[in-house]
C-alpha cells in the first residue's frame, strides 16, 4: 500500500529484513535502470517513507515493491503495487 510517500505492508512473523524499492515502469520498457530508490529495513518495521530526494511526478505510474526475509535469508513475503501520486 502506498499513501502519499509512505510504503507500508502487512506485518509478518519472523522478519529479519525487508527490501523496499520503487520502480518506474516507463524506464523499464524503454531500456535503462528502472530502480528509482531502494532501502533495507531491519526488524519488524512495516512501513517506510520514500526519500525526499526522489521526485515523484503527479499522474505518472510507479511500482512499489516489498520483499520480506527471515533470519536465514529465506523470502517469507513479496508484493508489488502500482500507484500514481
PDB file of C-alpha atoms in Angstrom:
ATOM      1  CA  UNK A   1       0.000   0.000   0.000  1.00  0.00           C
ATOM      2  CA  UNK A   2       1.292   3.458  -0.852  1.00  0.00           C
ATOM      3  CA  UNK A   3      -0.160   6.525   0.788  1.00  0.00           C
ATOM      4  CA  UNK A   4       1.495   9.814  -0.065  1.00  0.00           C
ATOM      5  CA  UNK A   5       5.208   8.985   0.201  1.00  0.00           C
ATOM      6  CA  UNK A   6       4.806   6.113   2.672  1.00  0.00           C
ATOM      7  CA  UNK A   7       5.048   2.462   1.597  1.00  0.00           C
ATOM      8  CA  UNK A   8       3.504   0.050   4.102  1.00  0.00           C
ATOM      9  CA  UNK A   9       2.931  -3.690   4.218  1.00  0.00           C
ATOM     10  CA  UNK A  10       1.325  -6.294   6.455  1.00  0.00           C
ATOM     11  CA  UNK A  11       3.300  -7.437   9.475  1.00  0.00           C
ATOM     12  CA  UNK A  12       4.887 -10.875   9.035  1.00  0.00           C
ATOM     13  CA  UNK A  13       6.204 -13.139  11.797  1.00  0.00           C
ATOM     14  CA  UNK A  14       9.939 -13.859  11.925  1.00  0.00           C
ATOM     15  CA  UNK A  15      11.028 -10.893   9.801  1.00  0.00           C
ATOM     16  CA  UNK A  16      14.755 -10.133   9.843  1.00  0.00           C
ATOM     17  CA  UNK A  17      14.894  -7.645   6.989  1.00  0.00           C
ATOM     18  CA  UNK A  18      12.743  -6.068   4.325  1.00  0.00           C
ATOM     19  CA  UNK A  19      13.859  -4.760   0.949  1.00  0.00           C
ATOM     20  CA  UNK A  20      11.702  -1.926  -0.361  1.00  0.00           C
ATOM     21  CA  UNK A  21      12.215  -0.407  -3.773  1.00  0.00           C
ATOM     22  CA  UNK A  22      10.495   1.896  -6.221  1.00  0.00           C
ATOM     23  CA  UNK A  23      10.395   1.253  -9.970  1.00  0.00           C
ATOM     24  CA  UNK A  24       9.491   3.401 -12.953  1.00  0.00           C
ATOM     25  CA  UNK A  25       7.786   1.065 -15.475  1.00  0.00           C
ATOM     26  CA  UNK A  26       8.263   3.555 -18.322  1.00  0.00           C
ATOM     27  CA  UNK A  27      12.041   3.335 -17.897  1.00  0.00           C
ATOM     28  CA  UNK A  28      11.826  -0.472 -17.706  1.00  0.00           C
ATOM     29  CA  UNK A  29      10.008  -0.595 -21.062  1.00  0.00           C
ATOM     30  CA  UNK A  30      12.341   1.892 -22.748  1.00  0.00           C
ATOM     31  CA  UNK A  31      15.647   0.365 -21.563  1.00  0.00           C
ATOM     32  CA  UNK A  32      17.569   1.519 -18.591  1.00  0.00           C
ATOM     33  CA  UNK A  33      17.624   1.015 -14.857  1.00  0.00           C
ATOM     34  CA  UNK A  34      14.034   1.382 -13.608  1.00  0.00           C
ATOM     35  CA  UNK A  35      15.014   1.411  -9.907  1.00  0.00           C
ATOM     36  CA  UNK A  36      14.463   4.947  -8.629  1.00  0.00           C
ATOM     37  CA  UNK A  37      15.044   4.221  -4.955  1.00  0.00           C
ATOM     38  CA  UNK A  38      15.660   1.304  -2.604  1.00  0.00           C
ATOM     39  CA  UNK A  39      16.241   0.701   1.061  1.00  0.00           C
ATOM     40  CA  UNK A  40      16.641  -2.167   3.506  1.00  0.00           C
ATOM     41  CA  UNK A  41      14.679  -2.098   6.758  1.00  0.00           C
ATOM     42  CA  UNK A  42      15.689  -4.412   9.601  1.00  0.00           C
ATOM     43  CA  UNK A  43      13.378  -5.956  12.155  1.00  0.00           C
ATOM     44  CA  UNK A  44       9.606  -5.931  12.225  1.00  0.00           C
ATOM     45  CA  UNK A  45       9.049  -2.412  10.881  1.00  0.00           C
ATOM     46  CA  UNK A  46       6.186  -2.441   8.388  1.00  0.00           C
ATOM     47  CA  UNK A  47       6.383   0.978   6.736  1.00  0.00           C
ATOM     48  CA  UNK A  48       8.973   3.329   5.303  1.00  0.00           C
ATOM     49  CA  UNK A  49       8.920   6.787   3.757  1.00  0.00           C
ATOM     50  CA  UNK A  50      10.238   7.281   0.245  1.00  0.00           C
ATOM     51  CA  UNK A  51      13.293   9.540   0.470  1.00  0.00           C
ATOM     52  CA  UNK A  52      12.558  13.238  -0.157  1.00  0.00           C
ATOM     53  CA  UNK A  53      15.284  13.252  -2.837  1.00  0.00           C
ATOM     54  CA  UNK A  54      13.095  11.003  -5.047  1.00  0.00           C
ATOM     55  CA  UNK A  55      10.941  13.122  -7.357  1.00  0.00           C
ATOM     56  CA  UNK A  56       7.524  11.552  -7.968  1.00  0.00           C
ATOM     57  CA  UNK A  57       5.710  13.173 -10.875  1.00  0.00           C
ATOM     58  CA  UNK A  58       1.987  13.642 -10.410  1.00  0.00           C
ATOM     59  CA  UNK A  59      -0.009  11.475 -12.836  1.00  0.00           C
ATOM     60  CA  UNK A  60       2.908   9.149 -13.627  1.00  0.00           C
ATOM     61  CA  UNK A  61       2.674   5.472 -12.693  1.00  0.00           C
ATOM     62  CA  UNK A  62       5.234   3.835 -10.396  1.00  0.00           C
ATOM     63  CA  UNK A  63       5.594   0.404  -8.791  1.00  0.00           C
ATOM     64  CA  UNK A  64       6.413  -0.077  -5.110  1.00  0.00           C
ATOM     65  CA  UNK A  65       7.943  -3.474  -4.306  1.00  0.00           C
ATOM     66  CA  UNK A  66       8.404  -5.113  -0.899  1.00  0.00           C
ATOM     67  CA  UNK A  67      10.359  -8.315  -0.250  1.00  0.00           C
ATOM     68  CA  UNK A  68      10.445  -9.693   3.299  1.00  0.00           C
ATOM     69  CA  UNK A  69      13.086 -12.165   4.503  1.00  0.00           C
ATOM     70  CA  UNK A  70      13.623 -14.200   7.649  1.00  0.00           C
ATOM     71  CA  UNK A  71      16.817 -14.687   9.687  1.00  0.00           C
ATOM     72  CA  UNK A  72      18.067 -17.405   7.292  1.00  0.00           C
ATOM     73  CA  UNK A  73      17.603 -15.085   4.290  1.00  0.00           C
ATOM     74  CA  UNK A  74      14.599 -17.016   3.019  1.00  0.00           C
ATOM     75  CA  UNK A  75      11.858 -14.985   1.373  1.00  0.00           C
ATOM     76  CA  UNK A  76       8.748 -15.050   3.529  1.00  0.00           C
ATOM     77  CA  UNK A  77       6.646 -12.481   1.659  1.00  0.00           C
ATOM     78  CA  UNK A  78       6.741 -10.457  -1.550  1.00  0.00           C
ATOM     79  CA  UNK A  79       4.338  -7.960  -3.090  1.00  0.00           C
ATOM     80  CA  UNK A  80       4.261  -5.124  -5.569  1.00  0.00           C
ATOM     81  CA  UNK A  81       1.699  -2.395  -6.159  1.00  0.00           C
ATOM     82  CA  UNK A  82       1.255   0.104  -8.947  1.00  0.00           C
ATOM     83  CA  UNK A  83       0.427   3.608  -7.808  1.00  0.00           C
ATOM     84  CA  UNK A  84       0.074   7.098  -9.214  1.00  0.00           C
ATOM     85  CA  UNK A  85       0.901  10.039  -6.964  1.00  0.00           C
TER      86      UNK A  85
END
